[in-house]
């Protein structure tokens, strides 16, 4: 509940029907503030303060606001001078328009004119408060989306503590976006910019502040204690934003002054929790050795290995400094995704405990309920987003979708999706950054029996142990390529790992989680050959998984592959390695960490 200081003003949160709004609700509750939801146009008149925690695609947000009659009332609210806090899309929608909407239109209709919401300019033009366009990151020198932790730099030299709004140049904040407002020496944007962030060689606006408006490109509700402080500072302000933020200030710094030789992007350490039912029907966190999650001891009855309760471990890893937490339902859903209340409750409860990104995976696909009701992948994902997930992980369904696409290509079709896959459905509505594809490759060793057709097909992605500096000594006399599997490694597919990775990027995935059946549970270190192969194949972020046995393995995979994130499970669950010690080792190797 709100304290006496905050109860005198009405705080409202705008939910236009997409994305994870539970996170901002949980954050406000933790900070001691009560709030109400904007559920109809008339509610804007009751609001004294407004937060717009937009998540997803720009065009989807604009279209939903217009269809619900909320677009014009939002414009009127901002024009009234009452305080406004926009988050991510809630910041971008302040601009006149976004290249994201145009890109989505081009991909959806192949560059031809068709009827539909995306062809109507009214559905992709922003509020126009800021006369500037949202552009797209260049992926030539970096992975896109910009997904992870980064710093901020104040645009004005006199940004003392009283004008920082809870922001600090020494802290890290969580970003997840492919599009941004590029900073320039142009008063149309420089007079609005409060801070900038650099990703690769590009400098973009990370917060805007003018009059009653304050907005962040990053997600404060997912930026740990540093992000909570930003929200707290805005909420605790008892002055009218216009009078507080129109104080005289120094001129904005030039782009050249703000640009640094190296960006402030941090590597991510992710804790993964494989969740499944044990033999008693309870959801537990488990971990397999090469995907076998049952105890080796026959005397134990080969019970499912139980390493703890999902919510308790999630909270533990957040407090230990995990940059992200991943919950994978490795037995998929008991009946149907939308009827699996135990797993939904795990997500809801976990979201109450953590203020860093939460990924959920397992069974995110088109399904049919036991009563015959059809559920689209988008409907399933939406339920999990609203339960508290920030990203959705797709596994077997992704491989099947790429196979279908390749069959169309072989029949003379284009290297594009058909709009029906789970990846396409979810990325269209929520943006590419909301979709993670988890792949499970297995080594196929070459030999005299390898067919000439396979040798030719996989020649460009075959690893020759003798010539690789990253191969273990025991593998120097071997060569191999990586074949994809589905259903927890039980079913082999004809796809190579490179074919799958490139295919899911085309379909709209924003990140790839690379597992290794061969390294899983071995403690031998990440498969550096595999990770390098993935990094060279795609332009989206890659997460390394499987095989970590000590802190040095994380530093190795970051330095030798330039991967954006690394994930571990068993060594964290068993207490063999602490997240803090991983980050310390990485810093000792000159890596930037949160």
Coordinates of C-alpha atoms in Angstrom, one line a residue:
X1 CA 0.0 0.0 0.0
X2 CA 1.1 3.6 -0.5
X3 CA 2.4 5.6 2.4
X4 CA 0.8 8.8 3.5
X5 CA 3.1 10.9 1.3
X6 CA 1.9 9.1 -1.9
X7 CA -1.7 8.4 -1.1
X8 CA -2.8 12.0 -1.8
X9 CA -2.1 11.7 -5.5
X10 CA -3.5 9.1 -7.9
X11 CA -0.9 7.0 -9.7
X12 CA -2.0 5.2 -12.8
X13 CA -0.3 2.6 -15.0
X14 CA -1.2 2.3 -18.7
X15 CA -1.6 -1.3 -19.9
X16 CA -2.5 -1.4 -23.6
X17 CA -2.7 -5.2 -23.6
X18 CA 0.8 -6.4 -24.5
X19 CA 4.0 -7.3 -22.7
X20 CA 5.0 -8.0 -19.1
X21 CA 3.1 -5.4 -17.0
X22 CA 3.3 -7.6 -13.9
X23 CA 6.9 -6.6 -13.4
X24 CA 6.1 -2.9 -13.0
X25 CA 3.1 -3.8 -10.8
X26 CA 5.4 -5.9 -8.5
X27 CA 8.0 -3.1 -8.5
X28 CA 5.5 -0.4 -7.5
X29 CA 4.2 -2.7 -4.7
X30 CA 7.7 -3.3 -3.4
X31 CA 8.4 0.4 -3.3
X32 CA 5.3 1.0 -1.3
X33 CA 3.0 2.6 -3.8
X34 CA -0.6 1.8 -4.7
X35 CA -1.8 2.4 -8.2
X36 CA -4.7 1.9 -10.6
X37 CA -4.8 0.7 -14.1
X38 CA -5.9 2.8 -17.1
X39 CA -8.7 0.6 -18.4
X40 CA -10.7 3.1 -20.4
X41 CA -10.2 6.6 -21.9
X42 CA -12.0 8.3 -19.0
X43 CA -9.4 7.1 -16.5
X44 CA -6.7 9.6 -17.8
X45 CA -8.6 12.5 -16.3
X46 CA -8.3 10.9 -12.8
X47 CA -4.5 10.4 -13.0
X48 CA -2.1 12.7 -11.2
X49 CA 0.9 10.7 -12.4
X50 CA 1.2 8.2 -15.2
X51 CA 3.6 5.4 -16.0
X52 CA 3.5 3.8 -19.5
X53 CA 5.6 0.5 -19.3
X54 CA 5.4 -0.3 -23.0
X55 CA 6.9 -3.6 -24.1
X56 CA 6.9 -5.0 -27.6
X57 CA 6.7 -3.7 -31.2
X58 CA 6.2 0.0 -31.8
X59 CA 3.4 -0.5 -34.4
X60 CA 1.6 -3.0 -32.1
X61 CA 1.6 -0.5 -29.3
X62 CA 0.3 2.4 -31.5
X63 CA -2.3 0.1 -33.1
X64 CA -3.6 -1.2 -29.8
X65 CA -3.8 2.3 -28.3
X66 CA -5.8 3.6 -31.2
X67 CA -8.1 0.6 -31.3
X68 CA -8.9 1.0 -27.6
X69 CA -9.5 4.7 -27.9
X70 CA -6.4 5.5 -25.7
X71 CA -4.2 7.3 -28.1
X72 CA -5.8 10.7 -28.1
X73 CA -6.4 10.7 -24.3
X74 CA -2.7 9.9 -23.8
X75 CA -1.8 12.8 -26.0
X76 CA -4.1 15.1 -24.0
X77 CA -2.7 13.8 -20.7
X78 CA 0.9 14.6 -21.7
X79 CA -0.1 18.0 -23.0
X80 CA -1.8 18.8 -19.6
X81 CA 1.6 19.0 -17.9
X82 CA 1.0 16.2 -15.4
X83 CA 4.0 13.9 -14.7
X84 CA 4.6 11.1 -17.3
X85 CA 7.1 8.3 -17.0
X86 CA 7.6 6.2 -20.2
X87 CA 9.5 2.9 -20.3
X88 CA 11.0 1.4 -23.5
X89 CA 8.1 1.7 -26.0
X90 CA 6.6 4.2 -23.5
X91 CA 9.6 6.4 -24.4
X92 CA 9.7 5.6 -28.1
X93 CA 6.1 6.4 -28.6
X94 CA 6.8 10.0 -27.7
X95 CA 8.7 10.3 -31.0
X96 CA 7.1 11.2 -34.4
X97 CA 7.5 7.7 -35.8
X98 CA 9.7 4.6 -35.9
X99 CA 11.6 2.7 -38.5
X100 CA 10.5 -0.5 -36.7
X101 CA 6.9 -0.1 -38.0
X102 CA 8.1 0.4 -41.5
X103 CA 10.4 -2.7 -41.3
X104 CA 7.6 -4.8 -39.9
X105 CA 5.3 -3.7 -42.7
X106 CA 7.9 -4.6 -45.3
X107 CA 8.4 -8.1 -43.8
X108 CA 4.7 -8.7 -43.4
X109 CA 3.6 -7.8 -46.9
X110 CA 6.8 -8.3 -48.8
X111 CA 7.0 -4.7 -49.8
X112 CA 3.7 -4.7 -51.6
X113 CA 0.6 -2.6 -50.7
X114 CA -2.2 -4.5 -49.0
X115 CA -5.0 -3.6 -46.8
X116 CA -4.3 -3.9 -43.1
X117 CA -3.4 -2.0 -39.9
X118 CA 0.2 -1.7 -40.8
X119 CA -0.5 0.1 -44.1
X120 CA -2.3 2.9 -42.3
X121 CA 0.1 5.6 -41.3
X122 CA -2.1 6.4 -38.3
X123 CA -1.1 3.0 -36.8
X124 CA 2.6 3.6 -36.9
X125 CA 3.0 7.3 -36.3
X126 CA 3.9 8.1 -32.8
X127 CA 2.7 10.8 -30.5
X128 CA 4.9 13.4 -32.1
X129 CA 6.0 15.1 -28.8
X130 CA 9.6 14.7 -29.9
X131 CA 10.3 15.7 -33.5
X132 CA 12.7 12.9 -34.2
X133 CA 12.6 9.4 -35.6
X134 CA 13.4 6.1 -33.9
X135 CA 16.1 4.3 -36.0
X136 CA 17.5 0.8 -36.1
X137 CA 20.9 -0.4 -34.8
X138 CA 23.5 -1.3 -37.3
X139 CA 24.5 -5.0 -36.9
X140 CA 27.8 -4.8 -38.8
X141 CA 29.9 -4.3 -35.7
X142 CA 27.7 -5.8 -33.0
X143 CA 24.7 -8.1 -32.3
X144 CA 21.2 -6.8 -32.6
X145 CA 19.0 -6.6 -30.5
X146 CA 21.0 -4.6 -27.9
X147 CA 20.2 -7.1 -25.2
X148 CA 21.8 -6.8 -21.8
X149 CA 23.3 -4.4 -19.3
X150 CA 24.9 -1.1 -20.2
X151 CA 25.7 2.3 -18.6
X152 CA 24.5 5.9 -19.1
X153 CA 26.3 9.1 -19.6
X154 CA 24.7 12.5 -18.8
X155 CA 24.3 14.9 -21.7
X156 CA 24.9 18.0 -19.6
X157 CA 28.0 18.7 -17.5
X158 CA 26.0 20.1 -14.6
X159 CA 24.1 16.9 -13.9
X160 CA 24.5 17.0 -10.1
X161 CA 22.8 14.6 -7.7
X162 CA 19.8 16.9 -7.5
X163 CA 19.1 16.5 -11.2
X164 CA 19.9 12.9 -11.7
X165 CA 16.5 11.4 -11.0
X166 CA 18.0 8.4 -9.4
X167 CA 20.4 7.7 -12.3
X168 CA 24.1 7.1 -11.8
X169 CA 26.9 6.9 -14.3
X170 CA 28.5 4.1 -12.2
X171 CA 25.5 1.8 -12.4
X172 CA 24.3 -0.7 -15.1
X173 CA 20.8 -0.8 -16.5
X174 CA 19.0 -3.4 -18.5
X175 CA 18.3 -2.7 -22.2
X176 CA 16.5 -4.9 -24.7
X177 CA 15.7 -3.3 -28.1
X178 CA 16.6 -3.3 -31.7
X179 CA 15.5 0.3 -32.4
X180 CA 16.6 3.5 -30.6
X181 CA 16.7 7.3 -30.9
X182 CA 20.1 8.2 -32.3
X183 CA 21.8 11.1 -30.6
X184 CA 22.9 14.0 -32.8
X185 CA 24.0 17.6 -32.5
X186 CA 20.5 18.7 -33.4
X187 CA 18.3 20.7 -30.9
X188 CA 15.3 18.6 -31.9
X189 CA 16.9 15.7 -29.9
X190 CA 19.7 17.2 -27.9
X191 CA 17.3 19.5 -25.9
X192 CA 15.3 16.4 -24.9
X193 CA 18.2 14.1 -24.2
X194 CA 19.0 13.6 -20.5
X195 CA 21.5 10.8 -20.9
X196 CA 23.0 8.7 -23.7
X197 CA 24.3 5.1 -23.9
X198 CA 26.8 3.7 -26.4
X199 CA 26.4 0.3 -28.0
X200 CA 29.2 -0.6 -30.4
X201 CA 30.0 2.6 -32.3
X202 CA 26.4 4.1 -31.9
X203 CA 25.4 6.6 -29.3
X204 CA 21.6 6.7 -28.6
X205 CA 19.4 8.5 -26.2
X206 CA 18.8 6.4 -23.1
X207 CA 16.7 8.9 -21.1
X208 CA 14.7 12.0 -22.0
X209 CA 13.6 14.7 -19.7
X210 CA 11.8 17.9 -20.3
X211 CA 8.9 19.6 -18.5
X212 CA 6.5 17.0 -17.2
X213 CA 8.1 14.2 -19.2
X214 CA 10.7 11.6 -18.1
X215 CA 11.3 8.4 -19.9
X216 CA 13.9 5.6 -20.2
X217 CA 14.9 3.3 -23.0
X218 CA 16.1 0.8 -20.4
X219 CA 13.8 -1.1 -18.1
X220 CA 14.2 0.2 -14.5
X221 CA 11.8 -2.5 -13.3
X222 CA 14.3 -5.1 -14.6
X223 CA 17.5 -3.3 -13.7
X224 CA 17.9 -4.6 -10.1
X225 CA 18.4 -2.1 -7.2
X226 CA 19.8 0.5 -9.6
X227 CA 16.6 0.5 -11.6
X228 CA 14.4 0.6 -8.5
X229 CA 16.2 3.7 -7.4
X230 CA 15.2 5.5 -10.7
X231 CA 11.6 4.6 -10.2
X232 CA 11.7 5.6 -6.5
X233 CA 13.2 9.0 -7.3
X234 CA 10.5 9.8 -9.8
X235 CA 7.7 8.5 -7.5
X236 CA 9.0 10.3 -4.4
X237 CA 9.2 13.7 -6.2
X238 CA 6.6 15.9 -4.5
X239 CA 7.1 18.8 -6.9
X240 CA 5.4 19.4 -10.2
X241 CA 7.7 17.9 -12.8
X242 CA 7.5 21.0 -15.0
X243 CA 8.9 23.3 -12.3
X244 CA 11.6 20.9 -11.1
X245 CA 12.9 19.9 -14.5
X246 CA 12.9 23.3 -16.3
X247 CA 15.7 24.6 -14.1
X248 CA 18.6 26.3 -16.0
X249 CA 21.2 23.9 -17.2
X250 CA 24.3 23.8 -19.3
X251 CA 24.2 23.2 -23.1
X252 CA 24.1 19.6 -24.2
X253 CA 27.4 18.0 -25.0
X254 CA 28.3 17.2 -28.6
X255 CA 28.1 13.8 -30.1
X256 CA 31.9 13.7 -30.4
X257 CA 32.3 14.5 -26.7
X258 CA 29.9 11.8 -25.6
X259 CA 31.3 9.1 -27.9
X260 CA 33.9 6.8 -26.2
X261 CA 36.5 4.5 -27.8
X262 CA 34.8 1.4 -26.3
X263 CA 31.1 1.0 -25.3
X264 CA 29.9 0.1 -21.8
X265 CA 28.2 -3.1 -22.7
X266 CA 28.4 -5.8 -19.9
X267 CA 28.6 -9.5 -20.3
X268 CA 25.7 -11.4 -18.7
X269 CA 25.8 -14.4 -16.3
X270 CA 22.6 -16.3 -16.5
X271 CA 21.3 -18.8 -14.0
X272 CA 19.1 -21.5 -15.6
X273 CA 16.5 -23.6 -13.8
X274 CA 15.3 -26.8 -15.5
X275 CA 11.9 -27.4 -14.0
X276 CA 9.9 -30.6 -14.2
X277 CA 7.6 -32.8 -12.2
X278 CA 9.2 -35.4 -10.0
X279 CA 7.7 -38.8 -9.5
X280 CA 5.4 -37.4 -6.8
X281 CA 4.0 -34.8 -9.1
X282 CA 5.7 -31.8 -7.6
X283 CA 7.6 -29.2 -9.6
X284 CA 11.3 -29.3 -8.8
X285 CA 14.5 -27.9 -10.2
X286 CA 16.6 -30.7 -11.7
X287 CA 19.7 -31.1 -13.8
X288 CA 20.8 -33.8 -16.1
X289 CA 24.1 -35.3 -17.2
X290 CA 23.9 -35.2 -21.0
X291 CA 20.1 -34.6 -20.5
X292 CA 19.5 -37.6 -18.2
X293 CA 17.9 -36.0 -15.1
X294 CA 17.5 -39.2 -13.0
X295 CA 19.8 -40.3 -10.3
X296 CA 22.4 -42.8 -11.4
X297 CA 22.1 -44.9 -8.2
X298 CA 19.7 -47.8 -8.9
X299 CA 19.1 -48.1 -5.1
X300 CA 17.4 -44.7 -5.2
X301 CA 14.9 -46.0 -7.7
X302 CA 16.3 -43.7 -10.4
X303 CA 14.3 -40.8 -9.0
X304 CA 14.3 -37.4 -10.7
X305 CA 17.2 -35.4 -9.3
X306 CA 15.8 -32.8 -7.0
X307 CA 18.0 -29.7 -6.5
X308 CA 15.5 -27.4 -5.0
X309 CA 12.2 -25.4 -5.4
X310 CA 12.0 -23.1 -8.4
X311 CA 10.9 -19.9 -6.7
X312 CA 13.4 -20.3 -3.8
X313 CA 16.3 -20.8 -6.2
X314 CA 15.1 -17.9 -8.4
X315 CA 15.2 -15.6 -5.4
X316 CA 18.6 -16.9 -4.3
X317 CA 20.1 -16.3 -7.7
X318 CA 18.7 -12.8 -8.0
X319 CA 20.2 -11.9 -4.6
X320 CA 23.5 -13.5 -5.7
X321 CA 23.8 -11.1 -8.6
X322 CA 22.5 -13.1 -11.6
X323 CA 22.0 -10.9 -14.6
X324 CA 19.1 -12.9 -15.9
X325 CA 17.2 -16.0 -14.8
X326 CA 15.8 -18.7 -17.1
X327 CA 13.0 -21.2 -16.2
X328 CA 12.7 -24.1 -18.6
X329 CA 9.9 -26.5 -18.2
X330 CA 11.7 -29.5 -19.6
X331 CA 8.7 -31.8 -19.5
X332 CA 6.6 -29.2 -21.3
X333 CA 3.1 -28.7 -19.9
X334 CA 1.0 -31.2 -18.1
X335 CA -2.3 -30.7 -20.0
X336 CA -2.0 -27.6 -22.1
X337 CA 0.1 -24.4 -21.5
X338 CA -2.9 -22.3 -20.5
X339 CA -4.1 -24.9 -18.0
X340 CA -0.8 -25.6 -16.4
X341 CA -1.5 -23.5 -13.3
X342 CA 1.4 -24.9 -11.3
X343 CA 3.9 -23.6 -13.8
X344 CA 2.0 -20.3 -14.3
X345 CA 2.1 -19.9 -10.6
X346 CA 5.9 -20.5 -10.5
X347 CA 6.3 -17.7 -13.0
X348 CA 4.1 -15.3 -11.1
X349 CA 5.8 -16.1 -7.8
X350 CA 9.2 -15.8 -9.3
X351 CA 8.3 -12.4 -10.8
X352 CA 7.5 -11.2 -7.3
X353 CA 11.0 -12.0 -6.1
X354 CA 13.3 -10.8 -8.9
X355 CA 13.9 -7.5 -10.6
X356 CA 16.1 -8.8 -13.5
X357 CA 14.9 -10.4 -16.8
X358 CA 13.0 -13.7 -16.5
X359 CA 12.8 -16.1 -19.5
X360 CA 10.3 -19.0 -19.6
X361 CA 10.4 -21.9 -22.0
X362 CA 8.7 -25.2 -22.7
X363 CA 5.6 -25.9 -24.8
X364 CA 5.3 -22.5 -26.3
X365 CA 3.6 -23.5 -29.6
X366 CA 0.2 -23.9 -31.2
X367 CA -1.7 -26.4 -29.0
X368 CA -5.1 -27.9 -28.5
X369 CA -6.7 -28.2 -25.1
X370 CA -8.2 -31.5 -23.9
X371 CA -11.6 -30.1 -24.7
X372 CA -10.6 -29.3 -28.3
X373 CA -10.0 -25.6 -27.9
X374 CA -7.2 -24.4 -30.1
X375 CA -4.6 -22.1 -28.6
X376 CA -2.1 -20.2 -30.8
X377 CA 1.5 -19.8 -29.8
X378 CA 0.9 -16.1 -29.4
X379 CA -2.0 -16.7 -27.0
X380 CA 0.2 -19.1 -25.0
X381 CA 3.1 -16.6 -24.9
X382 CA 0.9 -13.7 -24.0
X383 CA -0.3 -15.6 -20.9
X384 CA 3.2 -16.1 -19.8
X385 CA 4.2 -12.6 -20.5
X386 CA 1.4 -11.4 -18.3
X387 CA 2.3 -13.8 -15.6
X388 CA 5.7 -12.2 -15.4
X389 CA 8.0 -13.5 -18.1
X390 CA 10.1 -11.0 -20.1
X391 CA 11.2 -13.4 -22.9
X392 CA 9.9 -16.6 -24.3
X393 CA 12.1 -19.6 -25.2
X394 CA 11.2 -21.8 -28.1
X395 CA 12.8 -25.1 -28.7
X396 CA 11.6 -28.0 -30.9
X397 CA 9.0 -25.9 -32.6
X398 CA 11.8 -23.7 -34.0
X399 CA 13.5 -26.6 -35.7
X400 CA 10.3 -27.8 -37.3
X401 CA 9.5 -24.3 -38.6
X402 CA 13.0 -24.0 -40.2
X403 CA 12.6 -27.4 -41.8
X404 CA 9.3 -26.2 -43.3
X405 CA 11.0 -23.1 -44.6
X406 CA 13.8 -25.0 -46.2
X407 CA 11.4 -27.3 -47.9
X408 CA 9.7 -24.3 -49.4
X409 CA 13.1 -23.0 -50.5
X410 CA 13.9 -26.3 -52.1
X411 CA 10.6 -26.1 -54.0
X412 CA 11.5 -22.7 -55.4
X413 CA 10.3 -20.6 -52.5
X414 CA 11.9 -17.7 -50.7
X415 CA 14.1 -17.9 -47.6
X416 CA 11.3 -16.3 -45.6
X417 CA 8.6 -17.5 -43.1
X418 CA 5.0 -18.1 -43.9
X419 CA 3.8 -16.1 -40.9
X420 CA 2.5 -19.2 -39.0
X421 CA 5.4 -20.2 -36.8
X422 CA 5.5 -19.5 -33.1
X423 CA 8.6 -17.3 -33.7
X424 CA 6.9 -15.2 -36.3
X425 CA 3.6 -14.8 -34.3
X426 CA 5.3 -13.7 -31.1
X427 CA 8.0 -11.5 -32.6
X428 CA 5.4 -9.6 -34.7
X429 CA 3.4 -8.7 -31.6
X430 CA 6.2 -8.3 -29.0
X431 CA 9.3 -7.6 -31.0
X432 CA 12.2 -9.8 -31.9
X433 CA 13.8 -9.2 -28.6
X434 CA 11.0 -11.2 -26.8
X435 CA 11.9 -14.4 -28.6
X436 CA 14.8 -16.7 -27.6
X437 CA 15.4 -20.0 -29.5
X438 CA 17.0 -22.8 -27.5
X439 CA 18.9 -25.3 -29.7
X440 CA 20.3 -28.7 -28.7
X441 CA 23.0 -29.7 -31.1
X442 CA 24.9 -33.0 -31.0
X443 CA 28.2 -33.8 -32.6
X444 CA 28.3 -36.0 -35.7
X445 CA 31.8 -37.3 -36.2
X446 CA 33.1 -37.8 -39.7
X447 CA 34.6 -41.1 -40.8
X448 CA 35.2 -43.2 -43.9
X449 CA 31.5 -44.0 -43.8
X450 CA 30.4 -40.3 -44.1
X451 CA 28.5 -39.9 -47.3
X452 CA 29.9 -37.6 -50.0
X453 CA 26.6 -35.6 -49.9
X454 CA 27.0 -34.9 -46.2
X455 CA 30.7 -34.2 -46.5
X456 CA 29.9 -31.5 -49.1
X457 CA 26.8 -30.1 -47.4
X458 CA 28.6 -29.6 -44.0
X459 CA 32.1 -28.8 -45.3
X460 CA 31.9 -25.1 -44.3
X461 CA 30.9 -25.9 -40.7
X462 CA 32.9 -29.0 -40.0
X463 CA 35.4 -28.6 -37.1
X464 CA 38.8 -30.2 -37.6
X465 CA 40.2 -30.9 -34.1
X466 CA 43.8 -30.8 -35.2
X467 CA 43.5 -27.2 -36.6
X468 CA 41.3 -25.7 -33.9
X469 CA 43.0 -23.9 -30.9
X470 CA 39.9 -24.4 -28.9
X471 CA 39.5 -28.2 -29.1
X472 CA 40.4 -30.4 -26.1
X473 CA 43.5 -32.5 -26.5
X474 CA 41.4 -35.7 -26.5
X475 CA 39.5 -34.5 -29.6
X476 CA 42.5 -33.4 -31.7
X477 CA 42.4 -36.5 -33.9
X478 CA 38.7 -36.0 -34.7
X479 CA 36.5 -33.9 -36.9
X480 CA 32.8 -33.3 -36.7
X481 CA 29.8 -31.1 -37.5
X482 CA 26.8 -30.4 -35.3
X483 CA 23.4 -31.9 -35.9
X484 CA 20.2 -30.5 -34.4
X485 CA 17.9 -32.5 -32.1
X486 CA 14.5 -31.9 -30.7
X487 CA 12.4 -33.3 -27.8
X488 CA 15.2 -33.0 -25.3
X489 CA 17.8 -34.6 -27.6
X490 CA 15.8 -37.7 -28.2
X491 CA 15.0 -37.0 -31.9
X492 CA 17.6 -36.2 -34.5
X493 CA 16.8 -33.7 -37.3
X494 CA 18.5 -33.3 -40.7
X495 CA 19.3 -29.7 -39.9
X496 CA 22.8 -28.6 -39.1
X497 CA 23.2 -26.1 -36.2
X498 CA 24.2 -23.4 -38.7
X499 CA 21.1 -24.0 -40.8
X500 CA 18.9 -23.8 -37.8
X501 CA 20.5 -20.7 -36.4
X502 CA 20.3 -18.8 -39.6
X503 CA 16.8 -20.0 -40.2
X504 CA 15.4 -18.8 -36.8
X505 CA 17.1 -15.4 -37.3
X506 CA 15.2 -15.0 -40.6
X507 CA 11.9 -16.0 -38.9
X508 CA 12.4 -13.4 -36.2
X509 CA 14.3 -14.8 -33.2
X510 CA 16.1 -12.2 -31.1
X511 CA 18.6 -14.4 -29.3
X512 CA 19.9 -18.0 -29.5
X513 CA 20.6 -20.2 -26.5
X514 CA 23.2 -22.7 -27.6
X515 CA 23.2 -25.9 -25.6
X516 CA 25.6 -28.9 -26.2
X517 CA 24.4 -32.4 -25.6
X518 CA 28.0 -33.6 -25.7
X519 CA 29.2 -31.1 -23.0
X520 CA 26.1 -31.1 -20.8
X521 CA 27.0 -31.9 -17.2
X522 CA 30.7 -32.8 -18.0
X523 CA 32.4 -29.7 -16.4
X524 CA 34.9 -29.6 -19.2
X525 CA 34.0 -26.1 -20.2
X526 CA 31.8 -24.6 -22.9
X527 CA 32.2 -26.0 -26.4
X528 CA 34.1 -23.0 -27.8
X529 CA 34.2 -24.4 -31.3
X530 CA 30.4 -24.6 -31.3
X531 CA 29.9 -21.1 -29.8
X532 CA 32.3 -19.5 -32.3
X533 CA 30.4 -21.3 -35.1
X534 CA 27.2 -19.7 -33.9
X535 CA 28.6 -16.2 -33.4
X536 CA 29.9 -16.2 -37.0
X537 CA 26.6 -17.5 -38.4
X538 CA 24.2 -14.9 -37.0
X539 CA 24.0 -11.3 -36.1
X540 CA 21.7 -11.7 -33.1
X541 CA 23.0 -12.3 -29.5
X542 CA 24.1 -15.7 -28.5
X543 CA 24.0 -17.3 -25.1
X544 CA 26.6 -20.1 -24.3
X545 CA 25.3 -23.0 -22.3
X546 CA 26.5 -26.5 -21.2
X547 CA 29.8 -27.7 -19.8
X548 CA 30.8 -24.9 -17.4
X549 CA 32.8 -26.4 -14.4
X550 CA 34.6 -23.4 -12.9
X551 CA 34.8 -19.6 -13.0
X552 CA 37.6 -19.7 -15.7
X553 CA 35.3 -21.3 -18.2
X554 CA 33.1 -18.2 -18.2
X555 CA 36.1 -15.9 -18.8
X556 CA 37.2 -18.3 -21.6
X557 CA 33.9 -18.3 -23.5
X558 CA 33.6 -14.5 -23.2
X559 CA 37.1 -13.7 -24.4
X560 CA 37.5 -16.4 -27.0
X561 CA 34.1 -16.2 -28.7
X562 CA 32.8 -12.7 -27.8
X563 CA 29.5 -14.3 -26.9
X564 CA 27.1 -11.9 -25.1
X565 CA 26.1 -14.1 -22.3
X566 CA 26.9 -17.5 -20.6
X567 CA 24.5 -19.7 -18.7
X568 CA 25.0 -22.4 -16.1
X569 CA 22.7 -24.5 -13.9
X570 CA 24.2 -27.5 -12.0
X571 CA 27.3 -25.8 -10.7
X572 CA 25.2 -23.0 -9.3
X573 CA 22.5 -25.3 -7.9
X574 CA 25.0 -27.5 -6.1
X575 CA 27.0 -24.5 -4.7
X576 CA 30.2 -25.5 -6.5
X577 CA 30.6 -22.1 -8.1
X578 CA 29.2 -18.8 -6.9
X579 CA 27.9 -16.1 -9.3
X580 CA 29.9 -13.5 -7.6
X581 CA 33.1 -15.5 -8.1
X582 CA 32.4 -15.9 -11.8
X583 CA 32.1 -12.1 -12.1
X584 CA 35.2 -11.5 -10.1
X585 CA 37.2 -13.8 -12.4
X586 CA 35.8 -12.2 -15.5
X587 CA 36.8 -8.7 -14.2
X588 CA 40.3 -10.0 -13.5
X589 CA 40.4 -10.8 -17.2
X590 CA 39.4 -7.3 -18.2
X591 CA 35.7 -8.0 -18.9
X592 CA 33.0 -5.6 -18.1
X593 CA 30.4 -7.0 -15.7
X594 CA 27.4 -5.7 -13.8

